[in-house]
Amino acid sequence: MHLTGPAFDSLARGDLAGANATSPVPLTAYLAGPDGRRLWQSRSRQVAADPSSAAWVTGIIWDQQQLLAVGTAGYHGPPDTSRMVEIGYAVDPAHRRRGYARAALESLLARAAREPQVHTVRVTISPDNTASYRLASQYGFVEVGEQWDDEDGLEIIYEISADHL
């Protein structure tokens, strides 16, 4: 589920009631909690600077059967000048190990495969996040390097060509 600028703004402030007033689906305390604040602040600024990026950036993983928001998934932004998109996903700890991350990844990869302006899909994973690594490796991502993120520390960079999706 895509969110709008006002929802991003409310989540960036930790304002669950405000976010729910503008979200297409009911959001949870996990999504408005302090662990996600940095993400929502970044997306709020990003969408304010480029409203069209709202269709690409982080949205909500929505369980249609349970009518429940269980996490976040999306791209870090529209394709860059090298035709690369980076994906990210996170599942509420209360809902992990139920296939939500896999479903989110498959959805993100399917969209990337349909978009002619996407050539490469990237994901960065902390070296100690073996569950995320195992999931990405099942879809053909290969290690291409590493980077240091000031907020997340060391990240291993994995990529796959959109032609192979």
mmCIF file of C-alpha atoms in Angstrom:
data_model
loop_
_atom_site.group_PDB
_atom_site.id
_atom_site.type_symbol
_atom_site.label_atom_id
_atom_site.label_comp_id
_atom_site.label_asym_id
_atom_site.label_seq_id
_atom_site.Cartn_x
_atom_site.Cartn_y
_atom_site.Cartn_z
ATOM 1 C CA MET A 1 0.000 0.000 0.000
ATOM 2 C CA HIS A 2 1.404 3.362 -0.983
ATOM 3 C CA LEU A 3 1.297 6.259 1.454
ATOM 4 C CA THR A 4 0.991 9.970 0.800
ATOM 5 C CA GLY A 5 3.049 12.936 1.956
ATOM 6 C CA PRO A 6 0.717 13.706 4.893
ATOM 7 C CA ALA A 7 0.944 10.110 6.129
ATOM 8 C CA PHE A 8 4.744 10.206 5.869
ATOM 9 C CA ASP A 9 4.772 13.518 7.756
ATOM 10 C CA SER A 10 2.634 12.121 10.585
ATOM 11 C CA LEU A 11 4.690 8.937 10.864
ATOM 12 C CA ALA A 12 7.886 11.037 10.882
ATOM 13 C CA ARG A 13 6.512 12.756 14.012
ATOM 14 C CA GLY A 14 5.359 9.478 15.559
ATOM 15 C CA ASP A 15 1.753 10.661 15.243
ATOM 16 C CA LEU A 16 -0.201 7.431 14.715
ATOM 17 C CA ALA A 17 -3.607 9.128 14.849
ATOM 18 C CA GLY A 18 -2.559 11.669 12.222
ATOM 19 C CA ALA A 19 -1.089 8.946 10.026
ATOM 20 C CA ASN A 20 -4.251 6.886 10.289
ATOM 21 C CA ALA A 21 -6.327 9.914 9.296
ATOM 22 C CA THR A 22 -4.557 10.000 5.905
ATOM 23 C CA SER A 23 -3.514 6.373 5.351
ATOM 24 C CA PRO A 24 -5.478 4.119 2.996
ATOM 25 C CA VAL A 25 -5.242 1.340 5.612
ATOM 26 C CA PRO A 26 -5.125 1.296 9.431
ATOM 27 C CA LEU A 27 -1.549 1.566 10.707
ATOM 28 C CA THR A 28 -0.097 0.132 13.909
ATOM 29 C CA ALA A 29 1.939 1.437 16.809
ATOM 30 C CA TYR A 30 4.926 -0.530 15.473
ATOM 31 C CA LEU A 31 4.861 1.506 12.253
ATOM 32 C CA ALA A 32 4.703 4.819 14.116
ATOM 33 C CA GLY A 33 7.221 3.756 16.754
ATOM 34 C CA PRO A 34 10.686 5.167 17.349
ATOM 35 C CA ASP A 35 12.451 2.422 15.358
ATOM 36 C CA GLY A 36 10.847 3.612 12.128
ATOM 37 C CA ARG A 37 11.022 7.339 12.717
ATOM 38 C CA ARG A 38 14.245 7.850 10.757
ATOM 39 C CA LEU A 39 12.786 6.011 7.759
ATOM 40 C CA TRP A 40 9.601 8.086 7.773
ATOM 41 C CA GLN A 41 11.517 11.349 8.204
ATOM 42 C CA SER A 42 13.604 10.468 5.164
ATOM 43 C CA ARG A 43 10.564 9.514 3.087
ATOM 44 C CA SER A 44 8.705 12.654 4.202
ATOM 45 C CA ARG A 45 11.551 14.864 2.958
ATOM 46 C CA GLN A 46 11.907 12.823 -0.214
ATOM 47 C CA VAL A 47 8.224 13.051 -1.161
ATOM 48 C CA ALA A 48 8.110 16.760 -0.299
ATOM 49 C CA ALA A 49 11.003 17.368 -2.710
ATOM 50 C CA ASP A 50 9.621 15.039 -5.413
ATOM 51 C CA PRO A 51 5.923 14.140 -5.008
ATOM 52 C CA SER A 52 6.134 11.609 -7.851
ATOM 53 C CA SER A 53 8.529 9.495 -5.746
ATOM 54 C CA ALA A 54 5.607 8.549 -3.449
ATOM 55 C CA ALA A 55 4.702 5.817 -5.938
ATOM 56 C CA TRP A 56 8.155 4.250 -5.453
ATOM 57 C CA VAL A 57 9.142 4.709 -1.837
ATOM 58 C CA THR A 58 8.397 2.682 1.248
ATOM 59 C CA GLY A 59 4.818 1.651 1.768
ATOM 60 C CA ILE A 60 2.912 -0.734 3.966
ATOM 61 C CA ILE A 61 2.901 -4.529 3.812
ATOM 62 C CA TRP A 62 -0.830 -5.186 4.085
ATOM 63 C CA ASP A 63 -2.336 -8.584 4.901
ATOM 64 C CA GLN A 64 -5.571 -8.452 2.907
ATOM 65 C CA GLN A 65 -7.054 -11.511 4.640
ATOM 66 C CA GLN A 66 -6.437 -10.306 8.197
ATOM 67 C CA LEU A 67 -6.841 -6.609 7.282
ATOM 68 C CA LEU A 68 -3.616 -5.875 9.110
ATOM 69 C CA ALA A 69 -0.516 -3.756 8.462
ATOM 70 C CA VAL A 70 2.426 -6.037 9.212
ATOM 71 C CA GLY A 71 5.473 -4.104 8.027
ATOM 72 C CA THR A 72 7.045 -1.864 5.430
ATOM 73 C CA ALA A 73 8.372 -2.463 1.930
ATOM 74 C CA GLY A 74 9.342 -0.406 -1.054
ATOM 75 C CA TYR A 75 12.135 1.126 -3.002
ATOM 76 C CA HIS A 76 14.469 3.787 -1.690
ATOM 77 C CA GLY A 77 13.312 5.918 -4.599
ATOM 78 C CA PRO A 78 12.637 5.875 -8.329
ATOM 79 C CA PRO A 79 15.297 4.378 -10.617
ATOM 80 C CA ASP A 80 18.508 6.387 -10.570
ATOM 81 C CA THR A 81 20.538 7.499 -13.590
ATOM 82 C CA SER A 82 22.123 4.041 -13.862
ATOM 83 C CA ARG A 83 18.604 2.495 -13.879
ATOM 84 C CA MET A 84 19.059 0.951 -10.454
ATOM 85 C CA VAL A 85 16.497 0.698 -7.649
ATOM 86 C CA GLU A 86 17.269 -0.331 -4.104
ATOM 87 C CA ILE A 87 14.663 -2.239 -2.157
ATOM 88 C CA GLY A 88 13.986 -2.464 1.525
ATOM 89 C CA TYR A 89 11.516 -4.332 3.670
ATOM 90 C CA ALA A 90 10.905 -4.869 7.367
ATOM 91 C CA VAL A 91 8.296 -6.964 9.124
ATOM 92 C CA ASP A 92 6.910 -6.202 12.570
ATOM 93 C CA PRO A 93 8.583 -8.697 14.955
ATOM 94 C CA ALA A 94 5.126 -9.867 16.060
ATOM 95 C CA HIS A 95 4.414 -11.040 12.485
ATOM 96 C CA ARG A 96 7.734 -12.510 11.354
ATOM 97 C CA ARG A 97 8.245 -16.002 9.968
ATOM 98 C CA ARG A 98 4.862 -16.007 8.237
ATOM 99 C CA GLY A 99 5.971 -15.286 4.673
ATOM 100 C CA TYR A 100 5.392 -11.528 4.685
ATOM 101 C CA ALA A 101 8.986 -10.611 3.801
ATOM 102 C CA ARG A 102 8.971 -13.139 0.953
ATOM 103 C CA ALA A 103 5.660 -11.794 -0.393
ATOM 104 C CA ALA A 104 6.948 -8.221 -0.175
ATOM 105 C CA LEU A 105 10.196 -9.107 -1.938
ATOM 106 C CA GLU A 106 8.336 -10.948 -4.692
ATOM 107 C CA SER A 107 6.024 -7.978 -5.198
ATOM 108 C CA LEU A 108 8.947 -5.545 -5.393
ATOM 109 C CA LEU A 109 10.820 -7.772 -7.844
ATOM 110 C CA ALA A 110 7.730 -8.238 -10.017
ATOM 111 C CA ARG A 111 7.265 -4.498 -10.309
ATOM 112 C CA ALA A 112 10.953 -3.968 -11.103
ATOM 113 C CA ALA A 113 10.697 -6.587 -13.864
ATOM 114 C CA ARG A 114 7.736 -4.727 -15.421
ATOM 115 C CA GLU A 115 9.396 -1.309 -15.336
ATOM 116 C CA PRO A 116 11.465 -0.664 -18.481
ATOM 117 C CA GLN A 117 13.488 2.034 -16.685
ATOM 118 C CA VAL A 118 14.817 -0.539 -14.160
ATOM 119 C CA HIS A 119 17.946 -2.461 -15.098
ATOM 120 C CA THR A 120 19.339 -3.438 -11.660
ATOM 121 C CA VAL A 121 17.742 -4.223 -8.309
ATOM 122 C CA ARG A 122 19.864 -3.785 -5.190
ATOM 123 C CA VAL A 123 19.415 -4.761 -1.578
ATOM 124 C CA THR A 124 21.844 -4.051 1.260
ATOM 125 C CA ILE A 125 21.913 -6.390 4.228
ATOM 126 C CA SER A 126 23.718 -6.290 7.540
ATOM 127 C CA PRO A 127 26.230 -9.176 7.774
ATOM 128 C CA ASP A 128 24.431 -10.562 10.831
ATOM 129 C CA ASN A 129 20.970 -10.589 9.201
ATOM 130 C CA THR A 130 21.153 -14.160 7.958
ATOM 131 C CA ALA A 131 17.382 -14.466 7.453
ATOM 132 C CA SER A 132 17.337 -11.566 5.002
ATOM 133 C CA TYR A 133 20.440 -12.858 3.240
ATOM 134 C CA ARG A 134 18.927 -16.342 2.850
ATOM 135 C CA LEU A 135 15.749 -14.851 1.419
ATOM 136 C CA ALA A 136 17.530 -12.579 -1.091
ATOM 137 C CA SER A 137 19.895 -15.333 -2.207
ATOM 138 C CA GLN A 138 16.915 -17.536 -3.136
ATOM 139 C CA TYR A 139 15.962 -14.946 -5.750
ATOM 140 C CA GLY A 140 19.366 -14.752 -7.399
ATOM 141 C CA PHE A 141 20.898 -11.727 -5.680
ATOM 142 C CA VAL A 142 24.685 -11.874 -5.715
ATOM 143 C CA GLU A 143 27.186 -9.992 -3.579
ATOM 144 C CA VAL A 144 28.813 -7.087 -5.400
ATOM 145 C CA GLY A 145 30.492 -5.239 -2.534
ATOM 146 C CA GLU A 146 30.016 -3.638 0.819
ATOM 147 C CA GLN A 147 29.445 -0.186 2.228
ATOM 148 C CA TRP A 148 29.455 1.628 5.518
ATOM 149 C CA ASP A 149 26.187 3.301 6.491
ATOM 150 C CA ASP A 150 26.512 5.871 9.279
ATOM 151 C CA GLU A 151 23.205 4.732 10.788
ATOM 152 C CA ASP A 152 23.191 0.992 10.046
ATOM 153 C CA GLY A 153 26.913 0.160 10.059
ATOM 154 C CA LEU A 154 28.448 -2.329 7.648
ATOM 155 C CA GLU A 155 26.147 -3.486 4.866
ATOM 156 C CA ILE A 156 26.775 -6.093 2.199
ATOM 157 C CA ILE A 157 25.507 -5.012 -1.241
ATOM 158 C CA TYR A 158 23.623 -7.575 -3.331
ATOM 159 C CA GLU A 159 22.264 -7.044 -6.821
ATOM 160 C CA ILE A 160 20.355 -8.776 -9.565
ATOM 161 C CA SER A 161 19.684 -7.748 -13.140
ATOM 162 C CA ALA A 162 16.022 -6.961 -13.778
ATOM 163 C CA ASP A 163 16.426 -9.012 -16.970
ATOM 164 C CA HIS A 164 16.741 -12.121 -14.779
ATOM 165 C CA LEU A 165 13.566 -11.574 -12.805
#
